Amino acid sequence: MTAWLGTGALAQAVERGGSRTKQDQLVAATPGGAHPQSTLTPDQALAQLMEGNQRFVARRQSNPHQDFARLTEVATGQAPFAAILGCADSRVVPEIAFDQGIGDLFVVRVAGNIAITEDIASEEYAVGVLGAPLLMVLGHERCGAVAAALEGGELPGVIESLAIAIRPAVQSSEGEAGDRLTNAVKANVRLQVERLQTSSVIAAAVQEGTLKVVGAYYDLDTGEISLVS
């Protein structure tokens, strides 16, 4: 468990908080207190994301919220309608793939889109303070981090920590019909969705119906994003 959670320092500090709710703890610890929040429901937020991707795939982008007026509008506060845990791969850029703009998405990117402590903490902020109604884990075709975990062997530096976080997904996908790497990538998305929901902040929002957590898969060849169940 601790192998994929990272340092755990922030998570431990939050969990040791007093009797206030997790969201109250987060808001109280945030400069300026409460922030403006999206008015979309979780289902509406998901629909808006997927509609944006369809525009991107069809080469009919509207490129919303990408001008200086938008920059000025959100300079003093943000209310993203979706939070993304995505891969650091340079070919997978959520704002472009979903045809969104400045202030629309709260994006955390790390190789292999893994949910270690610091990434979970960042998404807790998106959910508990900014009130994002949707949280998506976005994996992608031919992910190098997943491929490294699949191939095994010794990895240099601390890259091994990525493989450690992904290997349970590789193991769970072994024996499935189809391409091994694709199966492992999708299994890893499902695994990270589960790990995000070990957060008491995220789990509480899901239980209250104010948040939906989903997994998705990006096709590098077409740009199309599909949900992973």
Short mmCIF file of C-alpha atoms in Angstrom, two decimals:
data_model
loop_
_atom_site.label_atom_id
_atom_site.label_comp_id
_atom_site.label_asym_id
_atom_site.label_seq_id
_atom_site.Cartn_x
_atom_site.Cartn_y
_atom_site.Cartn_z
CA MET A 1 0.00 0.00 0.00
CA THR A 2 2.63 2.55 1.00
CA ALA A 3 4.64 1.75 -2.13
CA TRP A 4 2.16 3.59 -4.35
CA LEU A 5 0.95 6.23 -1.89
CA GLY A 6 4.13 8.29 -1.97
CA THR A 7 5.18 10.22 1.13
CA GLY A 8 1.68 10.24 2.61
CA ALA A 9 2.47 13.35 4.64
CA LEU A 10 -0.43 15.48 3.43
CA ALA A 11 -2.91 12.62 3.56
CA GLN A 12 -1.94 11.83 7.16
CA ALA A 13 -2.21 15.48 8.20
CA VAL A 14 -5.68 15.82 6.70
CA GLU A 15 -6.94 12.59 8.24
CA ARG A 16 -5.73 13.72 11.69
CA GLY A 17 -7.99 16.79 11.50
CA GLY A 18 -10.65 17.53 14.07
CA SER A 19 -14.40 16.98 14.03
CA ARG A 20 -15.10 19.25 11.04
CA THR A 21 -16.05 17.62 7.76
CA LYS A 22 -13.27 16.93 5.29
CA GLN A 23 -14.55 19.65 2.97
CA ASP A 24 -14.68 22.18 5.82
CA GLN A 25 -11.08 21.31 6.71
CA LEU A 26 -9.95 21.90 3.14
CA VAL A 27 -11.84 25.17 2.72
CA ALA A 28 -10.63 26.47 6.08
CA ALA A 29 -7.03 25.75 5.08
CA THR A 30 -7.37 27.54 1.74
CA PRO A 31 -6.43 31.23 1.46
CA GLY A 32 -9.57 33.24 0.79
CA GLY A 33 -11.89 30.49 2.04
CA ALA A 34 -14.70 29.25 -0.18
CA HIS A 35 -14.39 29.52 -3.97
CA PRO A 36 -17.04 29.94 -6.67
CA GLN A 37 -18.12 26.51 -7.90
CA SER A 38 -19.47 24.96 -11.07
CA THR A 39 -23.26 24.77 -11.32
CA LEU A 40 -23.17 21.63 -13.50
CA THR A 41 -24.31 18.25 -12.22
CA PRO A 42 -21.86 15.33 -12.55
CA ASP A 43 -23.76 13.98 -15.57
CA GLN A 44 -23.87 17.40 -17.24
CA ALA A 45 -20.13 17.84 -16.68
CA LEU A 46 -19.39 14.46 -18.23
CA ALA A 47 -21.62 15.24 -21.21
CA GLN A 48 -19.86 18.58 -21.72
CA LEU A 49 -16.46 16.89 -21.71
CA MET A 50 -17.44 14.17 -24.15
CA GLU A 51 -19.18 16.63 -26.49
CA GLY A 52 -15.98 18.66 -26.56
CA ASN A 53 -14.01 15.57 -27.52
CA GLN A 54 -16.42 14.82 -30.34
CA ARG A 55 -15.85 18.34 -31.67
CA PHE A 56 -12.10 17.74 -31.50
CA VAL A 57 -12.33 14.40 -33.32
CA ALA A 58 -14.56 15.94 -36.01
CA ARG A 59 -12.17 18.92 -36.35
CA ARG A 60 -14.95 21.30 -35.38
CA GLN A 61 -13.43 22.80 -32.24
CA SER A 62 -15.06 25.88 -30.78
CA ASN A 63 -11.91 26.74 -28.78
CA PRO A 64 -13.87 28.25 -25.87
CA HIS A 65 -12.41 30.38 -23.09
CA GLN A 66 -9.03 30.84 -24.76
CA ASP A 67 -8.85 34.63 -25.09
CA PHE A 68 -7.57 37.43 -22.89
CA ALA A 69 -11.09 38.20 -21.67
CA ARG A 70 -11.28 34.72 -20.14
CA LEU A 71 -7.83 35.15 -18.63
CA THR A 72 -9.06 38.29 -16.87
CA GLU A 73 -12.35 36.69 -15.85
CA VAL A 74 -10.77 33.84 -13.91
CA ALA A 75 -7.73 35.72 -12.59
CA THR A 76 -9.23 36.05 -9.10
CA GLY A 77 -10.97 32.68 -8.81
CA GLN A 78 -11.56 29.36 -10.53
CA ALA A 79 -14.52 27.03 -10.85
CA PRO A 80 -13.46 24.14 -13.11
CA PHE A 81 -16.33 21.85 -14.09
CA ALA A 82 -14.09 18.77 -14.26
CA ALA A 83 -10.90 17.46 -12.70
CA ILE A 84 -8.59 15.18 -14.67
CA LEU A 85 -5.89 12.78 -13.53
CA GLY A 86 -4.01 12.21 -16.77
CA CYS A 87 -0.71 10.94 -18.07
CA ALA A 88 2.25 13.28 -18.54
CA ASP A 89 2.59 12.05 -22.14
CA SER A 90 3.12 15.09 -24.38
CA ARG A 91 0.61 13.79 -26.92
CA VAL A 92 -2.32 13.75 -24.51
CA VAL A 93 -3.43 17.30 -23.62
CA PRO A 94 -6.87 17.30 -21.94
CA GLU A 95 -7.72 20.94 -22.68
CA ILE A 96 -7.15 20.31 -26.39
CA ALA A 97 -8.65 16.82 -26.57
CA PHE A 98 -11.82 17.99 -24.79
CA ASP A 99 -11.95 21.37 -26.60
CA GLN A 100 -11.94 23.40 -23.38
CA GLY A 101 -10.14 26.52 -22.25
CA ILE A 102 -8.66 28.50 -19.38
CA GLY A 103 -10.27 27.69 -16.04
CA ASP A 104 -12.46 24.85 -17.35
CA LEU A 105 -10.41 21.86 -16.23
CA PHE A 106 -8.31 21.13 -13.15
CA VAL A 107 -5.61 18.86 -14.59
CA VAL A 108 -3.09 16.74 -12.70
CA ARG A 109 -0.61 14.95 -14.97
CA VAL A 110 1.85 12.22 -13.99
CA ALA A 111 3.38 9.39 -16.00
CA GLY A 112 0.99 6.45 -16.01
CA ASN A 113 -1.85 8.60 -14.59
CA ILE A 114 -1.20 7.02 -11.18
CA ALA A 115 -3.00 8.08 -8.02
CA ILE A 116 -0.26 8.44 -5.44
CA THR A 117 -0.71 10.59 -2.34
CA GLU A 118 0.20 13.95 -3.84
CA ASP A 119 -2.01 13.38 -6.86
CA ILE A 120 -4.93 12.31 -4.68
CA ALA A 121 -4.36 15.39 -2.53
CA SER A 122 -4.50 17.63 -5.60
CA GLU A 123 -7.77 16.06 -6.71
CA GLU A 124 -9.14 16.40 -3.17
CA TYR A 125 -8.56 20.14 -3.56
CA ALA A 126 -10.41 20.14 -6.88
CA VAL A 127 -13.35 18.31 -5.33
CA GLY A 128 -13.43 19.59 -1.75
CA VAL A 129 -12.51 23.25 -2.31
CA LEU A 130 -13.27 24.03 -5.95
CA GLY A 131 -16.35 21.82 -6.07
CA ALA A 132 -15.60 20.05 -9.36
CA PRO A 133 -18.55 17.69 -10.01
CA LEU A 134 -16.57 15.30 -12.22
CA LEU A 135 -13.26 13.51 -11.69
CA MET A 136 -11.80 11.54 -14.59
CA VAL A 137 -8.77 9.26 -14.82
CA LEU A 138 -7.55 9.56 -18.40
CA GLY A 139 -5.31 6.78 -19.70
CA HIS A 140 -4.15 6.46 -23.27
CA GLU A 141 -3.18 4.08 -26.03
CA ARG A 142 0.39 2.73 -25.99
CA CYS A 143 1.23 4.28 -22.59
CA GLY A 144 4.98 4.00 -22.01
CA ALA A 145 4.70 3.77 -18.24
CA VAL A 146 2.27 0.88 -18.46
CA ALA A 147 4.43 -0.78 -21.13
CA ALA A 148 7.44 -0.59 -18.80
CA ALA A 149 5.47 -2.23 -15.98
CA LEU A 150 4.27 -4.88 -18.42
CA GLU A 151 7.75 -5.69 -19.70
CA GLY A 152 9.32 -5.87 -16.24
CA GLY A 153 13.05 -5.73 -15.65
CA GLU A 154 15.18 -3.17 -13.84
CA LEU A 155 14.36 0.51 -14.35
CA PRO A 156 16.81 3.39 -13.70
CA GLY A 157 16.52 6.04 -11.00
CA VAL A 158 13.14 6.22 -9.27
CA ILE A 159 11.20 5.29 -12.41
CA GLU A 160 10.60 1.97 -10.65
CA SER A 161 8.07 3.74 -8.42
CA LEU A 162 5.81 4.17 -11.45
CA ALA A 163 5.98 0.49 -12.28
CA ILE A 164 5.21 -0.45 -8.68
CA ALA A 165 2.02 1.61 -8.81
CA ILE A 166 0.95 0.05 -12.11
CA ARG A 167 1.91 -3.63 -11.70
CA PRO A 168 -1.29 -4.68 -9.86
CA ALA A 169 -3.23 -3.55 -12.94
CA VAL A 170 -0.90 -5.50 -15.22
CA GLN A 171 -1.38 -8.62 -13.12
CA SER A 172 -5.17 -8.25 -13.05
CA SER A 173 -5.34 -7.95 -16.85
CA GLU A 174 -3.20 -10.99 -17.66
CA GLY A 175 -5.08 -13.67 -19.58
CA GLU A 176 -7.66 -11.28 -21.05
CA ALA A 177 -8.40 -11.59 -24.75
CA GLY A 178 -6.94 -8.92 -27.01
CA ASP A 179 -3.84 -6.75 -26.92
CA ARG A 180 -1.92 -7.09 -23.63
CA LEU A 181 -0.84 -3.46 -23.45
CA THR A 182 -4.31 -2.08 -24.21
CA ASN A 183 -5.79 -4.39 -21.60
CA ALA A 184 -3.20 -3.29 -19.04
CA VAL A 185 -3.75 0.42 -19.79
CA LYS A 186 -7.49 0.08 -19.24
CA ALA A 187 -6.98 -2.03 -16.11
CA ASN A 188 -4.66 0.68 -14.81
CA VAL A 189 -7.34 3.32 -15.39
CA ARG A 190 -9.81 1.24 -13.36
CA LEU A 191 -7.23 0.72 -10.62
CA GLN A 192 -6.52 4.44 -10.29
CA VAL A 193 -10.25 5.21 -10.20
CA GLU A 194 -10.48 2.85 -7.23
CA ARG A 195 -7.46 4.40 -5.53
CA LEU A 196 -8.84 7.93 -5.86
CA GLN A 197 -11.94 6.79 -4.03
CA THR A 198 -9.90 5.64 -1.04
CA SER A 199 -9.80 9.37 -0.24
CA SER A 200 -12.40 10.23 2.38
CA VAL A 201 -12.97 13.62 0.69
CA ILE A 202 -13.63 12.08 -2.72
CA ALA A 203 -15.62 9.14 -1.37
CA ALA A 204 -17.88 11.45 0.65
CA ALA A 205 -18.63 13.60 -2.41
CA VAL A 206 -19.49 10.48 -4.42
CA GLN A 207 -21.78 9.27 -1.66
CA GLU A 208 -23.51 12.65 -1.49
CA GLY A 209 -24.12 12.58 -5.24
CA THR A 210 -22.15 15.76 -5.92
CA LEU A 211 -19.30 13.96 -7.69
CA LYS A 212 -18.89 11.27 -10.33
CA VAL A 213 -15.55 9.46 -10.76
CA VAL A 214 -14.98 7.85 -14.15
CA GLY A 215 -12.19 6.31 -16.20
CA ALA A 216 -11.45 7.03 -19.85
CA TYR A 217 -9.12 5.95 -22.65
CA TYR A 218 -7.56 8.24 -25.29
CA ASP A 219 -6.85 6.83 -28.76
CA LEU A 220 -3.57 8.34 -29.97
CA ASP A 221 -4.42 7.62 -33.60
CA THR A 222 -7.85 9.27 -33.73
CA GLY A 223 -7.98 11.56 -30.69
CA GLU A 224 -11.22 9.90 -29.60
CA ILE A 225 -11.87 9.36 -25.91
CA SER A 226 -14.05 6.51 -24.68
CA LEU A 227 -15.19 5.67 -21.17
CA VAL A 228 -13.63 2.69 -19.40
CA SER A 229 -15.99 0.65 -17.26
#
